[in-house]
Amino acid sequence: MSTPAPQVKEIPYDKIRAVEWETGRLKLIDQRILPARLEHLYLDHLLDAAYAITDMVVRGAPAIGVTAAYAVVLAARDRYQENPNGWQKAIQPDLELLALARPTAVNLRWAVGQMRGVIYSGIVGDPVPRLLSEAQRIHAEDIAANRRMGELGAALIAKDSGVLTHCNTGALATGGYGTALGVVRAGFAAEKIKKVFADETRPWLQGARLTAWELVQEGIPVTLIADSAATYLMKQGKVAWVIVGADRIAANGDTANKIGTYMTAVAARYHKVKFMVVAPTSTVDMNTPDGSKIPIETRAEAEVLNFGGTRTAPEGVQAWNPAFDITPAELIDAIVTEKGVVEKPTREKLAALMKKVKN
Ligand code: MRU
């Protein structure tokens, strides 16, 4: 028997869901077109979900994981219909393809691994109800983890602080509520945070398009800055904490996150601004010894050569577009997870934290 999904209660500033299961279909907010339009896509097959992850209809490490879990339900439905006796074998290539949809966020592989465990747990008959309940458990646990991290992270922040966040780590990037943006939500509700600054997060503009949209929906005031303004913001003493999410945390605490996170962490240390990484334990990868072993996704040159669909660089120019960078553990003041806070992370401290995670 698996653990039942936790109940999700109503709390302030928690209106948005990027990933939903609705009448037997996977429903996603199309994040490629926000904030111009709020539109949903309805998906029926794993291949469509894998493409949605690669093309950033849905993005953000935990949201990718939750989407992948529901995608496995879609694949099981198809494979069972085609071959009720051999679906467990037939679904293998689907799982492998799905796990490759994006390389850096370890939550994708983690969620596929959780679903694979259920597939080979000796299901008899139609696998959909059992797999759907596992996907819904993963989804609900992600929201519960985010709310817990919100409380733990907000507790570290002094009253009336200014904070800076990078990329989008909110409801759009998770099962709901958000990781770093969950701390912003909880900190704002508790009157710990009085001013929120968001990096626009060039080139894909997760900060300008998604974080700003999300906070406006929730009624939390936000001030957008160009990424290159972050250091000057710190120099002015306007922020006490930088709060970011993670796509993968290596066993020694080195953290992969959206490109630009590393330079923000370097600037924060120089200006004595604290640096907080907020991520569920499903983002901690004890099989990756340090940041140098984390695969970094390189995306299309077009994302850098264009702005809002308009070419901004001359023809004949090349671009380099790494989607993530690695912040060394020594620049991180606190890693906040649902199992507790690790201050000044080390290999030993993370190993102790991960002992609290049962499998
Ligand atoms: O390329 P993206 O938009 O998927 O990158 C997202 C990030 O880097 C987030 O900071 C990270 O996934 C944490 S989201 C809670």
Short mmCIF file of C-alpha atoms and ligand atoms in Angstrom, two decimals:
data_model
loop_
_atom_site.label_atom_id
_atom_site.label_comp_id
_atom_site.label_asym_id
_atom_site.label_seq_id
_atom_site.Cartn_x
_atom_site.Cartn_y
_atom_site.Cartn_z
CA MET A 1 0.00 0.00 0.00
CA SER A 2 1.29 3.48 -0.81
CA THR A 3 0.97 6.47 1.52
CA PRO A 4 -2.27 8.39 0.80
CA ALA A 5 -1.88 11.83 -0.82
CA PRO A 6 -1.87 14.64 1.77
CA GLN A 7 -4.92 16.90 1.87
CA VAL A 8 -4.27 20.30 0.28
CA LYS A 9 -5.89 23.07 2.39
CA GLU A 10 -6.54 26.65 1.30
CA ILE A 11 -3.92 29.17 2.41
CA PRO A 12 -3.24 32.79 1.33
CA TYR A 13 -1.55 33.57 -1.99
CA ASP A 14 -2.04 30.13 -3.51
CA LYS A 15 -4.42 30.48 -6.46
CA ILE A 16 -2.42 29.15 -9.42
CA ARG A 17 -1.96 25.58 -10.71
CA ALA A 18 0.22 25.00 -13.80
CA VAL A 19 -0.35 21.23 -13.96
CA GLU A 20 -3.68 19.50 -13.39
CA TRP A 21 -5.34 16.17 -14.08
CA GLU A 22 -8.81 16.89 -15.44
CA THR A 23 -11.33 14.33 -16.71
CA GLY A 24 -8.67 11.84 -17.71
CA ARG A 25 -6.39 14.37 -19.41
CA LEU A 26 -3.26 16.28 -18.49
CA LYS A 27 -4.00 20.01 -18.41
CA LEU A 28 -1.09 22.46 -18.60
CA ILE A 29 -0.88 26.24 -18.60
CA ASP A 30 1.01 27.12 -21.79
CA GLN A 31 3.90 29.10 -20.23
CA ARG A 32 5.33 29.97 -23.65
CA ILE A 33 2.63 32.59 -24.19
CA LEU A 34 2.29 34.11 -20.71
CA PRO A 35 1.74 36.91 -19.80
CA ALA A 36 0.11 37.86 -23.12
CA ARG A 37 -2.53 35.12 -22.83
CA LEU A 38 -3.54 32.53 -20.23
CA GLU A 39 -4.29 29.38 -22.23
CA HIS A 40 -4.30 25.69 -21.36
CA LEU A 41 -3.25 22.66 -23.39
CA TYR A 42 -4.98 19.30 -22.86
CA LEU A 43 -2.77 16.27 -23.51
CA ASP A 44 -3.73 12.62 -23.99
CA HIS A 45 -0.41 10.93 -24.78
CA LEU A 46 3.06 10.67 -23.24
CA LEU A 47 4.72 11.89 -26.42
CA ASP A 48 2.77 15.17 -26.24
CA ALA A 49 3.80 15.61 -22.60
CA ALA A 50 7.47 14.93 -23.38
CA TYR A 51 7.32 17.56 -26.14
CA ALA A 52 5.59 20.01 -23.78
CA ILE A 53 8.50 19.61 -21.34
CA THR A 54 11.19 20.02 -24.03
CA ASP A 55 9.49 23.05 -25.56
CA MET A 56 8.86 24.72 -22.14
CA VAL A 57 5.05 24.67 -22.20
CA VAL A 58 5.74 23.51 -18.66
CA ARG A 59 9.05 24.22 -16.96
CA GLY A 60 10.62 24.44 -13.52
CA ALA A 61 12.11 21.30 -11.99
CA PRO A 62 9.24 20.18 -9.72
CA ALA A 63 6.52 21.00 -12.31
CA ILE A 64 8.42 18.94 -14.86
CA GLY A 65 8.48 16.04 -12.37
CA VAL A 66 4.74 16.24 -11.67
CA THR A 67 4.00 16.48 -15.41
CA ALA A 68 6.17 13.41 -16.04
CA ALA A 69 4.28 11.42 -13.40
CA TYR A 70 0.95 12.16 -15.13
CA ALA A 71 2.55 11.44 -18.52
CA VAL A 72 3.34 7.91 -17.32
CA VAL A 73 -0.38 7.45 -16.53
CA LEU A 74 -1.20 8.47 -20.12
CA ALA A 75 1.38 6.02 -21.49
CA ALA A 76 0.10 3.17 -19.30
CA ARG A 77 -3.44 3.78 -20.55
CA ASP A 78 -2.28 3.56 -24.18
CA ARG A 79 -0.02 0.55 -23.71
CA TYR A 80 -2.57 -1.40 -21.64
CA GLN A 81 -5.26 -0.84 -24.30
CA GLU A 82 -2.89 -2.08 -27.02
CA ASN A 83 -1.52 -5.02 -25.07
CA PRO A 84 -3.08 -5.87 -21.68
CA ASN A 85 -0.56 -8.66 -21.03
CA GLY A 86 2.62 -6.97 -22.20
CA TRP A 87 2.12 -3.30 -21.31
CA GLN A 88 4.87 -3.28 -18.65
CA LYS A 89 7.46 -4.20 -21.29
CA ALA A 90 5.94 -1.97 -23.98
CA ILE A 91 6.06 1.12 -21.74
CA GLN A 92 9.85 0.91 -21.24
CA PRO A 93 10.86 3.01 -24.31
CA ASP A 94 8.24 5.61 -23.32
CA LEU A 95 9.82 6.00 -19.89
CA GLU A 96 13.29 6.34 -21.39
CA LEU A 97 12.16 8.96 -23.89
CA LEU A 98 10.34 10.93 -21.19
CA ALA A 99 13.37 10.94 -18.88
CA LEU A 100 15.42 12.57 -21.66
CA ALA A 101 12.99 15.47 -22.30
CA ARG A 102 15.28 17.86 -20.37
CA PRO A 103 18.67 16.97 -18.90
CA THR A 104 19.40 19.18 -15.86
CA ALA A 105 16.33 19.00 -13.60
CA VAL A 106 16.74 15.77 -11.68
CA ASN A 107 13.08 15.82 -10.57
CA LEU A 108 12.15 14.50 -14.03
CA ARG A 109 14.20 11.33 -13.61
CA TRP A 110 13.15 11.11 -9.95
CA ALA A 111 9.43 11.15 -10.85
CA VAL A 112 9.88 8.62 -13.67
CA GLY A 113 11.74 6.41 -11.17
CA GLN A 114 8.89 6.65 -8.64
CA MET A 115 6.34 5.70 -11.33
CA ARG A 116 8.57 2.87 -12.62
CA GLY A 117 8.63 1.45 -9.07
CA VAL A 118 4.81 1.24 -9.12
CA ILE A 119 4.73 -0.24 -12.64
CA TYR A 120 6.88 -3.16 -11.46
CA SER A 121 5.14 -3.59 -8.11
CA GLY A 122 2.93 -6.37 -9.49
CA ILE A 123 -0.16 -4.44 -10.65
CA VAL A 124 -2.93 -6.79 -11.79
CA GLY A 125 -5.43 -5.63 -14.43
CA ASP A 126 -5.93 -2.00 -15.48
CA PRO A 127 -2.88 -0.04 -14.20
CA VAL A 128 -4.42 3.43 -14.60
CA PRO A 129 -6.13 3.83 -11.17
CA ARG A 130 -3.01 2.74 -9.28
CA LEU A 131 -0.63 4.91 -11.34
CA LEU A 132 -2.96 7.90 -11.23
CA SER A 133 -3.10 7.72 -7.46
CA GLU A 134 0.72 7.66 -7.35
CA ALA A 135 0.95 10.71 -9.66
CA GLN A 136 -1.61 12.55 -7.53
CA ARG A 137 0.37 11.65 -4.41
CA ILE A 138 3.58 13.05 -5.98
CA HIS A 139 1.66 16.21 -6.91
CA ALA A 140 0.07 16.72 -3.48
CA GLU A 141 3.33 15.98 -1.67
CA ASP A 142 5.09 18.58 -3.78
CA ILE A 143 2.56 21.23 -2.73
CA ALA A 144 2.82 20.15 0.92
CA ALA A 145 6.64 20.30 0.71
CA ASN A 146 6.50 23.79 -0.77
CA ARG A 147 4.28 25.07 2.01
CA ARG A 148 6.56 23.60 4.64
CA MET A 149 9.61 25.16 2.92
CA GLY A 150 7.71 28.45 2.81
CA GLU A 151 7.42 28.43 6.60
CA LEU A 152 11.00 27.29 7.16
CA GLY A 153 12.47 29.81 4.73
CA ALA A 154 10.37 32.73 5.97
CA ALA A 155 11.55 31.99 9.52
CA LEU A 156 15.12 32.83 8.45
CA ILE A 157 14.16 36.32 7.26
CA ALA A 158 14.10 39.39 9.53
CA LYS A 159 10.97 41.59 9.61
CA ASP A 160 10.56 44.15 6.80
CA SER A 161 13.31 42.73 4.58
CA GLY A 162 13.81 43.25 0.86
CA VAL A 163 14.51 40.12 -1.19
CA LEU A 164 15.64 39.35 -4.72
CA THR A 165 14.59 36.26 -6.66
CA HIS A 166 15.79 34.84 -9.97
CA CYS A 167 13.90 32.89 -12.65
CA ASN A 168 10.41 31.60 -11.81
CA THR A 169 10.14 29.21 -8.89
CA GLY A 170 6.48 29.67 -8.07
CA ALA A 171 3.24 27.85 -8.67
CA LEU A 172 4.09 27.81 -12.37
CA ALA A 173 7.35 25.94 -11.70
CA THR A 174 6.01 23.40 -9.20
CA GLY A 175 2.93 21.38 -8.26
CA GLY A 176 1.71 24.61 -6.63
CA TYR A 177 2.79 27.46 -4.29
CA GLY A 178 6.45 27.32 -5.27
CA THR A 179 9.87 26.81 -3.72
CA ALA A 180 11.75 30.12 -3.53
CA LEU A 181 8.56 31.93 -4.46
CA GLY A 182 6.79 29.88 -1.76
CA VAL A 183 9.17 31.50 0.73
CA VAL A 184 8.29 34.87 -0.82
CA ARG A 185 4.55 34.08 -0.46
CA ALA A 186 4.93 32.93 3.16
CA GLY A 187 7.34 35.76 4.01
CA PHE A 188 4.99 38.37 2.56
CA ALA A 189 1.99 36.88 4.41
CA ALA A 190 3.98 36.94 7.68
CA GLU A 191 5.13 40.54 7.04
CA LYS A 192 8.76 39.42 7.00
CA ILE A 193 9.15 40.52 3.39
CA LYS A 194 8.23 44.08 2.58
CA LYS A 195 9.78 44.42 -0.89
CA VAL A 196 10.22 41.81 -3.63
CA PHE A 197 12.61 42.34 -6.55
CA ALA A 198 12.60 39.90 -9.48
CA ASP A 199 15.38 39.49 -12.05
CA GLU A 200 13.92 39.48 -15.55
CA THR A 201 16.04 36.34 -16.21
CA ARG A 202 17.34 36.74 -19.71
CA PRO A 203 17.10 35.06 -22.21
CA TRP A 204 13.78 33.22 -21.71
CA LEU A 205 12.48 35.91 -19.29
CA GLN A 206 11.00 33.59 -16.67
CA GLY A 207 11.23 36.48 -14.18
CA ALA A 208 9.63 39.16 -16.36
CA ARG A 209 7.00 36.96 -17.95
CA LEU A 210 6.17 34.40 -15.25
CA THR A 211 7.25 35.56 -11.76
CA ALA A 212 5.89 39.04 -12.38
CA TRP A 213 2.63 37.60 -13.76
CA GLU A 214 2.26 35.18 -10.87
CA LEU A 215 2.84 37.81 -8.17
CA VAL A 216 0.45 40.24 -9.86
CA GLN A 217 -2.25 37.49 -9.86
CA GLU A 218 -1.69 36.99 -6.12
CA GLY A 219 -1.63 40.70 -5.27
CA ILE A 220 2.00 40.66 -4.06
CA PRO A 221 3.81 43.84 -5.23
CA VAL A 222 6.94 43.12 -7.26
CA THR A 223 9.66 45.30 -8.80
CA LEU A 224 11.30 43.92 -11.92
CA ILE A 225 14.99 44.57 -12.60
CA ALA A 226 17.33 43.73 -15.46
CA ASP A 227 19.65 40.90 -14.36
CA SER A 228 22.56 43.29 -14.67
CA ALA A 229 21.00 45.63 -12.06
CA ALA A 230 21.18 43.00 -9.29
CA THR A 231 24.68 43.89 -8.06
CA TYR A 232 23.85 47.60 -7.85
CA LEU A 233 20.63 46.72 -5.99
CA MET A 234 22.72 44.87 -3.40
CA LYS A 235 25.20 47.73 -3.16
CA GLN A 236 22.27 50.03 -2.31
CA GLY A 237 21.35 47.79 0.64
CA LYS A 238 17.88 47.13 -0.74
CA VAL A 239 17.90 43.36 -0.23
CA ALA A 240 18.84 41.14 2.73
CA TRP A 241 18.40 37.81 0.94
CA VAL A 242 18.62 36.38 -2.55
CA ILE A 243 16.14 33.48 -2.70
CA VAL A 244 16.35 30.97 -5.57
CA GLY A 245 15.24 27.47 -6.48
CA ALA A 246 17.28 24.57 -7.84
CA ASP A 247 17.20 22.11 -10.70
CA ARG A 248 19.64 19.76 -9.03
CA ILE A 249 21.60 19.85 -5.80
CA ALA A 250 24.71 17.65 -5.85
CA ALA A 251 25.78 15.59 -2.83
CA ASN A 252 28.21 18.32 -1.71
CA GLY A 253 25.63 21.12 -1.96
CA ASP A 254 26.73 22.57 -5.32
CA THR A 255 23.51 23.74 -6.95
CA ALA A 256 22.40 23.90 -10.60
CA ASN A 257 19.84 26.60 -11.25
CA LYS A 258 18.82 29.04 -13.98
CA ILE A 259 21.68 30.76 -15.79
CA GLY A 260 22.63 33.89 -13.86
CA THR A 261 22.15 32.33 -10.43
CA TYR A 262 25.91 31.88 -10.00
CA MET A 263 26.78 35.51 -10.76
CA THR A 264 24.04 36.60 -8.36
CA ALA A 265 25.51 34.39 -5.61
CA VAL A 266 29.01 35.82 -6.22
CA ALA A 267 27.64 39.36 -5.99
CA ALA A 268 25.62 38.51 -2.88
CA ARG A 269 28.67 37.21 -1.00
CA TYR A 270 30.68 40.32 -1.89
CA HIS A 271 27.89 42.56 -0.57
CA LYS A 272 27.16 40.41 2.53
CA VAL A 273 23.67 39.62 1.25
CA LYS A 274 22.51 36.15 2.33
CA PHE A 275 21.85 33.49 -0.32
CA MET A 276 19.04 30.94 0.14
CA VAL A 277 18.33 27.90 -2.08
CA VAL A 278 14.85 26.44 -1.65
CA ALA A 279 14.16 22.97 -3.08
CA PRO A 280 12.40 19.74 -2.11
CA THR A 281 14.54 16.69 -1.32
CA SER A 282 13.48 15.26 -4.72
CA THR A 283 15.89 17.87 -6.18
CA VAL A 284 18.83 16.57 -4.13
CA ASP A 285 20.81 14.04 -6.15
CA MET A 286 23.14 12.08 -3.89
CA ASN A 287 24.37 10.15 -6.97
CA THR A 288 25.95 13.31 -8.38
CA PRO A 289 29.05 13.94 -6.26
CA ASP A 290 29.51 17.62 -7.11
CA GLY A 291 28.41 20.35 -9.49
CA SER A 292 30.97 19.51 -12.18
CA LYS A 293 29.04 16.27 -12.87
CA ILE A 294 25.64 17.94 -13.40
CA PRO A 295 24.66 17.96 -17.10
CA ILE A 296 23.93 21.50 -18.23
CA GLU A 297 21.34 21.98 -20.95
CA THR A 298 22.35 24.19 -23.86
CA ARG A 299 19.34 25.68 -25.64
CA ALA A 300 18.78 27.20 -29.09
CA GLU A 301 20.87 30.22 -30.13
CA ALA A 302 17.63 31.89 -31.24
CA GLU A 303 16.69 32.54 -27.58
CA VAL A 304 19.69 34.88 -27.29
CA LEU A 305 19.70 36.34 -30.80
CA ASN A 306 16.05 37.41 -30.57
CA PHE A 307 13.92 39.32 -28.08
CA GLY A 308 10.16 38.75 -28.04
CA GLY A 309 10.32 37.15 -31.47
CA THR A 310 12.27 40.04 -33.02
CA ARG A 311 15.87 39.59 -34.13
CA THR A 312 18.11 41.88 -32.07
CA ALA A 313 21.57 40.65 -33.13
CA PRO A 314 22.99 41.05 -36.63
CA GLU A 315 22.94 38.13 -39.05
CA GLY A 316 26.18 36.18 -38.99
CA VAL A 317 26.54 36.31 -35.18
CA GLN A 318 26.63 33.14 -33.09
CA ALA A 319 25.24 32.74 -29.58
CA TRP A 320 26.07 30.47 -26.62
CA ASN A 321 23.02 29.67 -24.53
CA PRO A 322 23.62 27.51 -21.44
CA ALA A 323 20.26 27.30 -19.63
CA PHE A 324 21.75 26.69 -16.17
CA ASP A 325 24.88 27.32 -14.13
CA ILE A 326 26.35 25.88 -10.96
CA THR A 327 26.55 27.82 -7.72
CA PRO A 328 29.27 26.34 -5.49
CA ALA A 329 28.10 25.23 -2.03
CA GLU A 330 30.46 27.70 -0.36
CA LEU A 331 28.37 30.62 -1.68
CA ILE A 332 25.12 29.24 -0.23
CA ASP A 333 24.07 30.31 3.28
CA ALA A 334 21.07 28.00 3.58
CA ILE A 335 19.44 25.16 1.64
CA VAL A 336 15.79 24.95 2.69
CA THR A 337 14.03 21.61 2.10
CA GLU A 338 10.79 20.14 3.43
CA LYS A 339 12.89 17.96 5.76
CA GLY A 340 14.73 20.88 7.30
CA VAL A 341 17.22 23.69 6.73
CA VAL A 342 20.89 23.01 6.02
CA GLU A 343 23.01 26.06 6.84
CA LYS A 344 26.39 26.38 5.11
CA PRO A 345 25.89 23.08 3.24
CA THR A 346 28.52 20.36 3.20
CA ARG A 347 28.53 16.76 1.97
CA GLU A 348 28.12 15.50 5.54
CA LYS A 349 25.20 17.79 6.36
CA LEU A 350 23.35 16.83 3.16
CA ALA A 351 23.92 13.12 3.81
CA ALA A 352 22.40 13.56 7.28
CA LEU A 353 19.41 15.43 5.80
CA MET A 354 18.78 12.77 3.16
CA LYS A 355 18.71 10.04 5.82
CA LYS A 356 15.39 11.57 6.88
CA VAL A 357 13.86 10.77 3.45
CA LYS A 358 12.21 7.37 3.44
CA ASN A 359 11.81 5.47 0.16
O1 MRU B 1 14.49 26.48 -17.72
P1 MRU B 1 13.51 26.49 -16.59
O2 MRU B 1 12.53 27.61 -16.66
O3 MRU B 1 12.84 25.13 -16.43
O4 MRU B 1 14.39 26.73 -15.29
C1 MRU B 1 13.77 26.78 -14.04
C2 MRU B 1 14.70 27.07 -12.93
O5 MRU B 1 15.88 27.20 -13.10
C3 MRU B 1 14.11 27.11 -11.56
O6 MRU B 1 14.78 28.03 -10.76
C4 MRU B 1 14.21 25.71 -10.93
O7 MRU B 1 13.69 24.74 -11.79
C5 MRU B 1 13.50 25.65 -9.64
S1 MRU B 1 11.76 25.80 -9.88
C6 MRU B 1 11.00 25.61 -8.41
#
